[in-house]
């Protein structure tokens, strides 16, 4: 198994985290829309030191709340597209620069996506490229709500802008598919992407034109590309250094929960070990598979209740419970109160701040 398929351990937030490089893109877009970003950064406790640190990250839920607050402040529901338009290769860190110096547009975008772990981690999955189809796929971030539509918009539009930047062309796509349902902005999206956009699709993706995929880049520099790729590889290894077996199990569980309970055998297979070996490794870390699964579900359930208005039936499916009643029972065991009661508490707590 390619170790790059594994995500880093969820040390701070089970849903993941994102580099402040992208936070700065969001703030640039908000400012361009007339938002007082000083008020926004104070509200979300984003200091100048944090925003100027190349290593700083914030949690995915905090990033979503920040984006939602920016959209409320400016009234532009398509702020994600503005983010894409204002994104630059350097906003993706060394992965962006490595991609920009690649010899072809297809190679450039594949480099950018391959090293996406350097700047973002989401427990729901990792972005993928399908070179034979010239398709770039962003994973599902269900359940969708007003807090995360802009995330999909910003990623797909940033990929598109990246292709426009490295090729010097404006029409770079054949089509776009977006998993969440139409929000009534179809014409705006098609005008921005300059191709057909399908909402309510099976995946979030963009398909690149054949001539663009094979086109040379305007900043190609093979020696620099190779050096930057080596740096990306070194950073990837640094991220993974020190991972425990439990960390790796947690990173694989979340995408597999949907509608089912992942088995020990399934996780062991993905890790390339036998079930017995996996049990032994976890035991050596004073934990077990069922304990890890229960704890991961607990953290995710708390975030779904806190960050979304998703129904209990949907959350139960997302966490692999057989029905809402099973989720309700587990939730009371974890937190001592019902999901509905906990959601009311969270709403009271967040009215005055992030």
Short mmCIF file of N, CA, C and O in Angstrom, two decimals, residues 156-209:
data_model
loop_
_atom_site.label_atom_id
_atom_site.label_comp_id
_atom_site.label_asym_id
_atom_site.label_seq_id
_atom_site.Cartn_x
_atom_site.Cartn_y
_atom_site.Cartn_z
N UNK A 156 -12.41 23.15 -6.28
CA UNK A 156 -12.54 22.94 -7.72
C UNK A 156 -12.12 24.18 -8.51
O UNK A 156 -11.50 24.08 -9.57
N UNK A 157 -12.47 25.36 -8.00
CA UNK A 157 -12.09 26.58 -8.71
C UNK A 157 -10.60 26.86 -8.58
O UNK A 157 -9.97 27.40 -9.50
N UNK A 158 -9.99 26.50 -7.44
CA UNK A 158 -8.54 26.69 -7.28
C UNK A 158 -7.78 25.78 -8.25
O UNK A 158 -6.76 26.20 -8.82
N UNK A 159 -8.24 24.53 -8.41
CA UNK A 159 -7.60 23.65 -9.40
C UNK A 159 -7.71 24.25 -10.80
O UNK A 159 -6.75 24.22 -11.58
N UNK A 160 -8.88 24.78 -11.10
CA UNK A 160 -9.11 25.39 -12.41
C UNK A 160 -8.19 26.59 -12.61
O UNK A 160 -7.56 26.75 -13.66
N UNK A 161 -8.12 27.45 -11.59
CA UNK A 161 -7.25 28.63 -11.68
C UNK A 161 -5.79 28.23 -11.81
O UNK A 161 -5.01 28.88 -12.52
N UNK A 162 -5.39 27.17 -11.12
CA UNK A 162 -4.02 26.67 -11.22
C UNK A 162 -3.71 26.27 -12.66
O UNK A 162 -2.65 26.64 -13.20
N UNK A 163 -4.63 25.56 -13.30
CA UNK A 163 -4.44 25.16 -14.70
C UNK A 163 -4.38 26.39 -15.61
O UNK A 163 -3.58 26.43 -16.56
N UNK A 164 -5.19 27.37 -15.33
CA UNK A 164 -5.17 28.61 -16.12
C UNK A 164 -3.83 29.33 -15.95
O UNK A 164 -3.27 29.85 -16.91
N UNK A 165 -3.32 29.33 -14.74
CA UNK A 165 -2.05 30.01 -14.46
C UNK A 165 -0.88 29.32 -15.15
O UNK A 165 -0.03 29.98 -15.76
N UNK A 166 -0.82 28.00 -15.07
CA UNK A 166 0.35 27.29 -15.61
C UNK A 166 0.32 27.18 -17.13
O UNK A 166 1.36 26.94 -17.75
N UNK A 167 -0.87 27.33 -17.73
CA UNK A 167 -0.95 27.24 -19.19
C UNK A 167 -1.11 28.58 -19.89
O UNK A 167 -0.82 28.70 -21.07
N UNK A 168 -1.59 29.58 -19.15
CA UNK A 168 -1.85 30.86 -19.77
C UNK A 168 -3.13 30.86 -20.58
O UNK A 168 -3.41 31.79 -21.35
N UNK A 169 -3.95 29.81 -20.41
CA UNK A 169 -5.22 29.69 -21.13
C UNK A 169 -6.38 29.87 -20.16
O UNK A 169 -6.26 29.58 -18.96
N UNK A 170 -7.51 30.31 -20.71
CA UNK A 170 -8.70 30.52 -19.89
C UNK A 170 -9.64 29.33 -19.95
O UNK A 170 -10.17 28.90 -18.94
N UNK A 171 -9.86 28.77 -21.15
CA UNK A 171 -10.75 27.62 -21.31
C UNK A 171 -9.94 26.34 -21.13
O UNK A 171 -9.28 25.88 -22.06
N UNK A 172 -10.00 25.76 -19.94
CA UNK A 172 -9.17 24.60 -19.64
C UNK A 172 -9.96 23.33 -19.33
O UNK A 172 -9.39 22.25 -19.25
N UNK A 173 -11.27 23.45 -19.15
CA UNK A 173 -12.07 22.31 -18.71
C UNK A 173 -13.08 21.84 -19.75
O UNK A 173 -13.54 22.62 -20.59
N UNK A 174 -13.43 20.56 -19.64
CA UNK A 174 -14.52 19.99 -20.42
C UNK A 174 -15.83 20.04 -19.64
O UNK A 174 -16.88 20.35 -20.19
N UNK A 175 -15.74 19.69 -18.35
CA UNK A 175 -16.96 19.70 -17.53
C UNK A 175 -16.61 19.69 -16.05
O UNK A 175 -15.48 19.36 -15.66
N UNK A 176 -17.59 20.06 -15.24
CA UNK A 176 -17.46 20.07 -13.78
C UNK A 176 -18.65 19.33 -13.21
O UNK A 176 -19.78 19.51 -13.67
N UNK A 177 -18.42 18.49 -12.22
CA UNK A 177 -19.54 17.85 -11.50
C UNK A 177 -19.41 18.19 -10.02
O UNK A 177 -18.31 18.19 -9.46
N UNK A 178 -20.55 18.52 -9.41
CA UNK A 178 -20.59 18.91 -8.00
C UNK A 178 -21.62 18.05 -7.28
O UNK A 178 -22.76 17.92 -7.73
N UNK A 179 -21.22 17.49 -6.17
CA UNK A 179 -22.06 16.51 -5.48
C UNK A 179 -23.28 17.14 -4.81
O UNK A 179 -24.35 16.53 -4.77
N UNK A 180 -23.14 18.32 -4.26
CA UNK A 180 -24.28 18.90 -3.56
C UNK A 180 -25.32 19.43 -4.56
O UNK A 180 -24.98 19.72 -5.71
N UNK A 181 -26.57 19.55 -4.16
CA UNK A 181 -27.63 19.99 -5.09
C UNK A 181 -27.48 21.46 -5.49
O UNK A 181 -26.83 22.24 -4.79
N UNK A 182 -28.10 21.83 -6.58
CA UNK A 182 -28.05 23.20 -7.07
C UNK A 182 -28.56 24.17 -6.01
O UNK A 182 -29.55 23.92 -5.33
N UNK A 183 -27.86 25.30 -5.89
CA UNK A 183 -28.30 26.35 -4.97
C UNK A 183 -28.84 27.55 -5.75
O UNK A 183 -28.98 28.64 -5.20
N UNK A 184 -29.13 27.33 -7.04
CA UNK A 184 -29.69 28.39 -7.87
C UNK A 184 -28.67 29.28 -8.54
O UNK A 184 -29.03 30.30 -9.14
N UNK A 185 -27.38 28.89 -8.47
CA UNK A 185 -26.32 29.70 -9.07
C UNK A 185 -25.69 29.01 -10.28
O UNK A 185 -24.54 29.27 -10.62
N UNK A 186 -26.45 28.15 -10.93
CA UNK A 186 -25.92 27.34 -12.03
C UNK A 186 -25.27 28.18 -13.12
O UNK A 186 -24.17 27.88 -13.59
N UNK A 187 -25.95 29.25 -13.55
CA UNK A 187 -25.43 30.08 -14.63
C UNK A 187 -24.13 30.76 -14.23
O UNK A 187 -23.20 30.86 -15.03
N UNK A 188 -24.05 31.22 -12.99
CA UNK A 188 -22.83 31.85 -12.51
C UNK A 188 -21.67 30.86 -12.53
O UNK A 188 -20.55 31.20 -12.94
N UNK A 189 -21.92 29.62 -12.09
CA UNK A 189 -20.87 28.61 -12.06
C UNK A 189 -20.41 28.25 -13.48
O UNK A 189 -19.21 28.10 -13.72
N UNK A 190 -21.34 28.11 -14.40
CA UNK A 190 -20.96 27.77 -15.77
C UNK A 190 -20.19 28.91 -16.42
O UNK A 190 -19.27 28.68 -17.21
N UNK A 191 -20.55 30.15 -16.07
CA UNK A 191 -19.82 31.29 -16.61
C UNK A 191 -18.40 31.34 -16.05
O UNK A 191 -17.44 31.67 -16.77
N UNK A 192 -18.24 30.98 -14.78
CA UNK A 192 -16.92 31.02 -14.18
C UNK A 192 -16.03 29.89 -14.69
O UNK A 192 -14.88 30.12 -15.07
N UNK A 193 -16.56 28.66 -14.69
CA UNK A 193 -15.77 27.52 -15.14
C UNK A 193 -15.67 27.45 -16.67
O UNK A 193 -14.83 26.75 -17.20
N UNK A 194 -16.58 28.15 -17.36
CA UNK A 194 -16.61 28.19 -18.83
C UNK A 194 -16.78 26.80 -19.44
O UNK A 194 -16.15 26.44 -20.43
N UNK A 195 -17.70 26.02 -18.82
CA UNK A 195 -18.02 24.69 -19.31
C UNK A 195 -19.29 24.24 -18.59
O UNK A 195 -19.73 24.87 -17.62
N UNK A 196 -19.90 23.13 -19.01
CA UNK A 196 -21.10 22.62 -18.31
C UNK A 196 -20.77 22.23 -16.87
O UNK A 196 -19.71 21.67 -16.59
N UNK A 197 -21.68 22.58 -15.95
CA UNK A 197 -21.54 22.22 -14.53
C UNK A 197 -22.78 21.45 -14.11
O UNK A 197 -23.90 21.93 -14.25
N UNK A 198 -22.57 20.24 -13.61
CA UNK A 198 -23.68 19.39 -13.17
C UNK A 198 -23.72 19.34 -11.64
O UNK A 198 -22.77 18.90 -11.00
N UNK A 199 -24.83 19.79 -11.06
CA UNK A 199 -25.03 19.69 -9.62
C UNK A 199 -25.78 18.40 -9.28
O UNK A 199 -26.41 17.79 -10.14
N UNK A 200 -25.71 17.97 -8.03
CA UNK A 200 -26.36 16.73 -7.63
C UNK A 200 -25.73 15.52 -8.28
O UNK A 200 -26.38 14.50 -8.51
N UNK A 201 -24.43 15.63 -8.58
CA UNK A 201 -23.71 14.56 -9.29
C UNK A 201 -23.19 13.51 -8.31
O UNK A 201 -23.30 13.66 -7.09
N UNK A 202 -22.60 12.46 -8.86
CA UNK A 202 -22.09 11.38 -8.02
C UNK A 202 -20.76 11.72 -7.37
O UNK A 202 -20.33 11.03 -6.44
N UNK A 203 -20.09 12.77 -7.84
CA UNK A 203 -18.78 13.13 -7.28
C UNK A 203 -18.50 14.61 -7.52
O UNK A 203 -19.16 15.26 -8.34
N UNK A 204 -17.50 15.12 -6.79
CA UNK A 204 -17.00 16.47 -7.03
C UNK A 204 -15.77 16.34 -7.92
O UNK A 204 -14.77 15.75 -7.51
N UNK A 205 -15.84 16.87 -9.13
CA UNK A 205 -14.72 16.67 -10.05
C UNK A 205 -14.66 17.74 -11.13
O UNK A 205 -15.65 18.44 -11.39
N UNK A 206 -13.48 17.86 -11.73
CA UNK A 206 -13.32 18.64 -12.95
C UNK A 206 -12.62 17.75 -13.96
O UNK A 206 -11.73 16.97 -13.60
N UNK A 207 -13.02 17.85 -15.21
CA UNK A 207 -12.38 17.10 -16.30
C UNK A 207 -11.67 18.09 -17.20
O UNK A 207 -12.26 19.05 -17.69
N UNK A 208 -10.38 17.85 -17.39
CA UNK A 208 -9.52 18.77 -18.13
C UNK A 208 -9.56 18.45 -19.61
O UNK A 208 -9.62 17.29 -20.02
N UNK A 209 -9.53 19.47 -20.44
CA UNK A 209 -9.49 19.27 -21.88
C UNK A 209 -8.22 18.52 -22.28
O UNK A 209 -7.16 18.71 -21.70
#
